[in-house]
PDB file of C-alpha atoms and ligand atoms in Angstrom:
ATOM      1  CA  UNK A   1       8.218 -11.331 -35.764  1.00  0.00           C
ATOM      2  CA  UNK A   2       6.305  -8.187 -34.518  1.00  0.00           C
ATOM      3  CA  UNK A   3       7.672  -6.947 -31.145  1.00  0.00           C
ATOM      4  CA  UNK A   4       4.940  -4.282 -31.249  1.00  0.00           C
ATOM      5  CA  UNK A   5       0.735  -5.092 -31.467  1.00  0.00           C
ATOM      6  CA  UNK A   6      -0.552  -1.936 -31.132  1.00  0.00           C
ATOM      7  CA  UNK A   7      -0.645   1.335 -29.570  1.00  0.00           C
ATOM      8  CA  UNK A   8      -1.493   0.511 -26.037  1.00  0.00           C
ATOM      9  CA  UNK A   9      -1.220   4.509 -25.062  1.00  0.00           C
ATOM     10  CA  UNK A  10      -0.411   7.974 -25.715  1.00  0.00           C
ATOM     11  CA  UNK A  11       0.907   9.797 -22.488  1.00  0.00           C
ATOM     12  CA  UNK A  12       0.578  13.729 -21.604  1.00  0.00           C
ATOM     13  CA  UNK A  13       2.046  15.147 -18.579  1.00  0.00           C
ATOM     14  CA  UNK A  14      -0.879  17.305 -16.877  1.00  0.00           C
ATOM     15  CA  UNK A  15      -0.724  19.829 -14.103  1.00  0.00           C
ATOM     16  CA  UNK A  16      -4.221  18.978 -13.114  1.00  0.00           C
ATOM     17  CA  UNK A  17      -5.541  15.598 -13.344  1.00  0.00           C
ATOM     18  CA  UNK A  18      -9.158  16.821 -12.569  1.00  0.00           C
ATOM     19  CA  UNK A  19      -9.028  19.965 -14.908  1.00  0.00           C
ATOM     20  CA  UNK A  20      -7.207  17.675 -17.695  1.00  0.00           C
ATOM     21  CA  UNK A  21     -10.076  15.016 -17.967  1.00  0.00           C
ATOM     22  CA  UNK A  22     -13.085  17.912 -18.735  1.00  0.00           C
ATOM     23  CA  UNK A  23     -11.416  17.361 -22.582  1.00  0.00           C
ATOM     24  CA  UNK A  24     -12.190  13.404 -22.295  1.00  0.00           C
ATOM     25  CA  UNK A  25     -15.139  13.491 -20.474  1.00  0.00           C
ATOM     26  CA  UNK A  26     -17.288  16.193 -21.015  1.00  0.00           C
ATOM     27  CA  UNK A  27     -16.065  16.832 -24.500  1.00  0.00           C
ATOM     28  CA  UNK A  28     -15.450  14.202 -26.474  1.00  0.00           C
ATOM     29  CA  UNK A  29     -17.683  11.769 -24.060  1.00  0.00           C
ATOM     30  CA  UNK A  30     -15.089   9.077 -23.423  1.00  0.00           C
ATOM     31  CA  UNK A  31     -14.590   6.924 -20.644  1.00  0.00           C
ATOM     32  CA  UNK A  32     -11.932   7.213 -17.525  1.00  0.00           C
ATOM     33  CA  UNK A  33     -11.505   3.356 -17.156  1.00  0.00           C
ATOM     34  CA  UNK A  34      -8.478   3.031 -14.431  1.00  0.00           C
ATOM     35  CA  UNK A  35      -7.004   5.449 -11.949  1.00  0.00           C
ATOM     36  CA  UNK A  36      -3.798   4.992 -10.237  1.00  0.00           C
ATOM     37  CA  UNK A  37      -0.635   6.487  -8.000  1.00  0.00           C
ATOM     38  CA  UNK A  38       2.596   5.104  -8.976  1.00  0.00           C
ATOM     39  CA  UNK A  39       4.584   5.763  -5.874  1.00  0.00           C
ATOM     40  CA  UNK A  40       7.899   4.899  -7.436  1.00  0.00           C
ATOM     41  CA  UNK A  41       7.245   7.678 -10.196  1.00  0.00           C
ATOM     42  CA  UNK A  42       5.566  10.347  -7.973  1.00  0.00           C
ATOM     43  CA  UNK A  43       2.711  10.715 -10.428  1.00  0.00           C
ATOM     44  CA  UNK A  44      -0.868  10.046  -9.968  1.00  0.00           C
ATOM     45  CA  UNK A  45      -2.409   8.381 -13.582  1.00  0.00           C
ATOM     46  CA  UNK A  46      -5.902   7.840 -15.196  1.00  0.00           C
ATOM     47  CA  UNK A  47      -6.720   6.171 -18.583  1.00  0.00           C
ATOM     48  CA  UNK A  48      -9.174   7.140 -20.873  1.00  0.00           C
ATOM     49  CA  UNK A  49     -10.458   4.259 -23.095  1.00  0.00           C
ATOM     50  CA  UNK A  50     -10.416   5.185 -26.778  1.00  0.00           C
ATOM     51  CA  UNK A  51     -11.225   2.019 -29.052  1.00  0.00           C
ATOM     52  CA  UNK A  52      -8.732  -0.070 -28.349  1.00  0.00           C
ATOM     53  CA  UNK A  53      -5.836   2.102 -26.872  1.00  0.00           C
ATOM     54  CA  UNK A  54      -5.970   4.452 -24.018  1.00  0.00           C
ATOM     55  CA  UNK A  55      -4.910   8.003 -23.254  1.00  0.00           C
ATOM     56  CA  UNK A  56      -2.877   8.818 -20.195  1.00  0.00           C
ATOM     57  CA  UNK A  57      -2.648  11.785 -18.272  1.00  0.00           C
ATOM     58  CA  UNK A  58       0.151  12.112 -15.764  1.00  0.00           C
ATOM     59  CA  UNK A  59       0.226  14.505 -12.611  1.00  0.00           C
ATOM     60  CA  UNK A  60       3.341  14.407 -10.944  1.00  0.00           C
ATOM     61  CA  UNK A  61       2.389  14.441  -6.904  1.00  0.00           C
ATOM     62  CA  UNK A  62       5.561  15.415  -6.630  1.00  0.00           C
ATOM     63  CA  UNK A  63       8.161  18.653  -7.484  1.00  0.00           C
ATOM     64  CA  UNK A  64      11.097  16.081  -7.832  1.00  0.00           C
ATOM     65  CA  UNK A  65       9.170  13.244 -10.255  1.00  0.00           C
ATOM     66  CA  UNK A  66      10.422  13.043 -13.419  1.00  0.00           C
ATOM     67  CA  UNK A  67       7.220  14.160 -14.851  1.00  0.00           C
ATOM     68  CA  UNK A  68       7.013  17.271 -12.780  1.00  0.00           C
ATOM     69  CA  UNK A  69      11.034  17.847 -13.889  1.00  0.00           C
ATOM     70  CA  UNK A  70      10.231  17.759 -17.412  1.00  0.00           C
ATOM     71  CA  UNK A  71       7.076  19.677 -17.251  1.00  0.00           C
ATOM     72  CA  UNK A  72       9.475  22.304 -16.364  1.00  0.00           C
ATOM     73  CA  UNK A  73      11.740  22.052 -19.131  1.00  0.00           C
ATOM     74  CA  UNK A  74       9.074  21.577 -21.905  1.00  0.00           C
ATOM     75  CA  UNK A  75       5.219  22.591 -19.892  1.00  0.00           C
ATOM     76  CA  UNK A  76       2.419  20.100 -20.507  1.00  0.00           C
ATOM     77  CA  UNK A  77       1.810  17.987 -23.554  1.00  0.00           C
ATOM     78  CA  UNK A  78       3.183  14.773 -25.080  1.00  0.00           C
ATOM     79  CA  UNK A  79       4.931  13.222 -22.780  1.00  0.00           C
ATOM     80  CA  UNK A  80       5.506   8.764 -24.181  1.00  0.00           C
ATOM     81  CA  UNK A  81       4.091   6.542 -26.746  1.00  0.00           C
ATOM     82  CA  UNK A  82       3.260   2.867 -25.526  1.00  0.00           C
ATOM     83  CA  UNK A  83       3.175  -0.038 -27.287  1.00  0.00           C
ATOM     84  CA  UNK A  84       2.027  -3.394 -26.412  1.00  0.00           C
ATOM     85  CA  UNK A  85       4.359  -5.795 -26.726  1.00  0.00           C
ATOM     86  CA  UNK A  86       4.240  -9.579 -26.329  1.00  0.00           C
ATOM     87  CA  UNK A  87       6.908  -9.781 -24.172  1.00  0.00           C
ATOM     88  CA  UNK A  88       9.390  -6.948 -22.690  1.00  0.00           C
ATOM     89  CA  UNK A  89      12.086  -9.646 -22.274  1.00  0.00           C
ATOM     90  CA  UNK A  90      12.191 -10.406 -26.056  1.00  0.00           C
ATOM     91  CA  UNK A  91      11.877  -6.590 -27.021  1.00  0.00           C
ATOM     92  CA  UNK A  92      14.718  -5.659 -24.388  1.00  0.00           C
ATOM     93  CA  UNK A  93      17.046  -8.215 -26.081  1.00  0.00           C
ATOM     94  CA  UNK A  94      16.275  -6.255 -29.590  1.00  0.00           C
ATOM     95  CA  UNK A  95      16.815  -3.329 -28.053  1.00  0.00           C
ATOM     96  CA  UNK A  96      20.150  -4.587 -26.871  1.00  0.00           C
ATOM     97  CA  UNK A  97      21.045  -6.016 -29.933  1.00  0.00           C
ATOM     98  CA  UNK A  98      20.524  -3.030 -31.638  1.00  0.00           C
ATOM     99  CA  UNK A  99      22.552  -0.953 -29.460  1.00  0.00           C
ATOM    100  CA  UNK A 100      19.967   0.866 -28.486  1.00  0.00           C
ATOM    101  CA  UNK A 101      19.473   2.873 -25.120  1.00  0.00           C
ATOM    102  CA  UNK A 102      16.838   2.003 -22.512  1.00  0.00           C
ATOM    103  CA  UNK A 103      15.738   4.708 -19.460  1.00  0.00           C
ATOM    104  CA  UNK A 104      16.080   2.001 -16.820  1.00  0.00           C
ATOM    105  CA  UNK A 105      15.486  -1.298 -16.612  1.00  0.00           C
ATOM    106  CA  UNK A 106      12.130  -3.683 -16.849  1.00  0.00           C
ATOM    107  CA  UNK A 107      10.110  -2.438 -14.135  1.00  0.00           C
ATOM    108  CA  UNK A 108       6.464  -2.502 -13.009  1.00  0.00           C
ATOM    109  CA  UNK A 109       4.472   0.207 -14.356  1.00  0.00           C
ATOM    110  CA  UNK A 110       0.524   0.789 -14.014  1.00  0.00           C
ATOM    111  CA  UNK A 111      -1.541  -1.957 -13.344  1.00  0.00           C
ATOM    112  CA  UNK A 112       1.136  -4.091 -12.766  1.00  0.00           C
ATOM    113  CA  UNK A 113       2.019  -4.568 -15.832  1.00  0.00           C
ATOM    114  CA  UNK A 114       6.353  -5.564 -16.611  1.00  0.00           C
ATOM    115  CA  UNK A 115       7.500  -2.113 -19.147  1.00  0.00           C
ATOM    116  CA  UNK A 116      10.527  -0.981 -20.346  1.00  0.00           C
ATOM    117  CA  UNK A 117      11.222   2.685 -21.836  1.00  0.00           C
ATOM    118  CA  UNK A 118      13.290   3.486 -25.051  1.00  0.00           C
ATOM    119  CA  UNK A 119      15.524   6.610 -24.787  1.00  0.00           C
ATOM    120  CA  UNK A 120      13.998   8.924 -26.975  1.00  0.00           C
ATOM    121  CA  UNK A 121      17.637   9.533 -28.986  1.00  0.00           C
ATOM    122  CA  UNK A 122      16.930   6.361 -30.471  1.00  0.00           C
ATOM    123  CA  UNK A 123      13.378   6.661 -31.664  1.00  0.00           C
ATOM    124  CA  UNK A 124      13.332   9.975 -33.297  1.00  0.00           C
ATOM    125  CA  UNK A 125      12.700  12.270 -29.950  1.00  0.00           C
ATOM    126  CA  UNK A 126       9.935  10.383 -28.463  1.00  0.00           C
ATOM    127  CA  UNK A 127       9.988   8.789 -25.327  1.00  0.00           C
ATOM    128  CA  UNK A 128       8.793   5.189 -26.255  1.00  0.00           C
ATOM    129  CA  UNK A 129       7.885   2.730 -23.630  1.00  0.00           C
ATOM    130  CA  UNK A 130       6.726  -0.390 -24.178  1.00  0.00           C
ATOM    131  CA  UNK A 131       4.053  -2.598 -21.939  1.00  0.00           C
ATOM    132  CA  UNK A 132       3.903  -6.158 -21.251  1.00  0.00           C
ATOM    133  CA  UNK A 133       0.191  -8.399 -22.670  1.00  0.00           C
ATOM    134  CA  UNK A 134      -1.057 -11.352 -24.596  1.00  0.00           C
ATOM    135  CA  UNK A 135      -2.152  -9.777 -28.196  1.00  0.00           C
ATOM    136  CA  UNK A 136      -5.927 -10.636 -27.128  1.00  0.00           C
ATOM    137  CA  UNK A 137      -6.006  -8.109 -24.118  1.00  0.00           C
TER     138      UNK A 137
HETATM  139 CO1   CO B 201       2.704   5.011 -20.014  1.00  0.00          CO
END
């Protein structure tokens, strides 16, 4: 069975929110379609609706997020991949089985939704999270 339905989003860690979206918006004409501050990860978020996935762009509000540590190490740019996933219970178990290594545990990322993230050692160097909703969504 598929533990992955498509690419829900492509995150970039951003020193400027604001400055970041001119690309999105003014350029390519696209659509901010949710805004958000994740307190637990210091970072203020918006999505940009492309077809059916999203872009993310990241500002840490914060020197000691984990966004605005790794902006130090590697500057701006890619930052996670996101898939959906039918449920982060069933893809944490394959994970598991696998031996694989998770950042964390299941925890609520935006909107509410349940995600999990994939140490990037075991997917080839990138940071792979993956994001809890029915196939239709
Ligand atoms: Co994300």
């Amino acid at each position: 069975m598929k533990h992955a339905t498509k690419i829900d989003h492509i995150a970039f860690a951003v020193k400027n929110l604001e400055e970041s979206l001119h690309f999105y918006e003014a350029v390519l004409g696209l659509e901010v379609t949710h805004r958000e501050t994740i307190e637990a990860e210091k970072i203020k978020v918006a999505f940009v609706r492309i077809g059916e996935s999203f872009i993310e762009l990241m500002e840490p509000t914060s020197e000691d997020s984990f966004v605005a540590r790794s902006m130090k190490k590697h500057g701006q740019g890619f930052a996670h991949l996101c898939f959906a996933t039918q449920s982060v219970d069933r893809i944490k178990d394959r994970i598991d089985e696998e031996g694989l290594m998770t950042l964390g545990d299941v925890r609520e990322g935006a909107e509410g939704r349940r995600v999990l993230f994939l140490h990037p050692k075991d997917n080839a160097g990138v940071l792979t999270e993956f994001s809890e909703q029915a196939e239709d969504e």
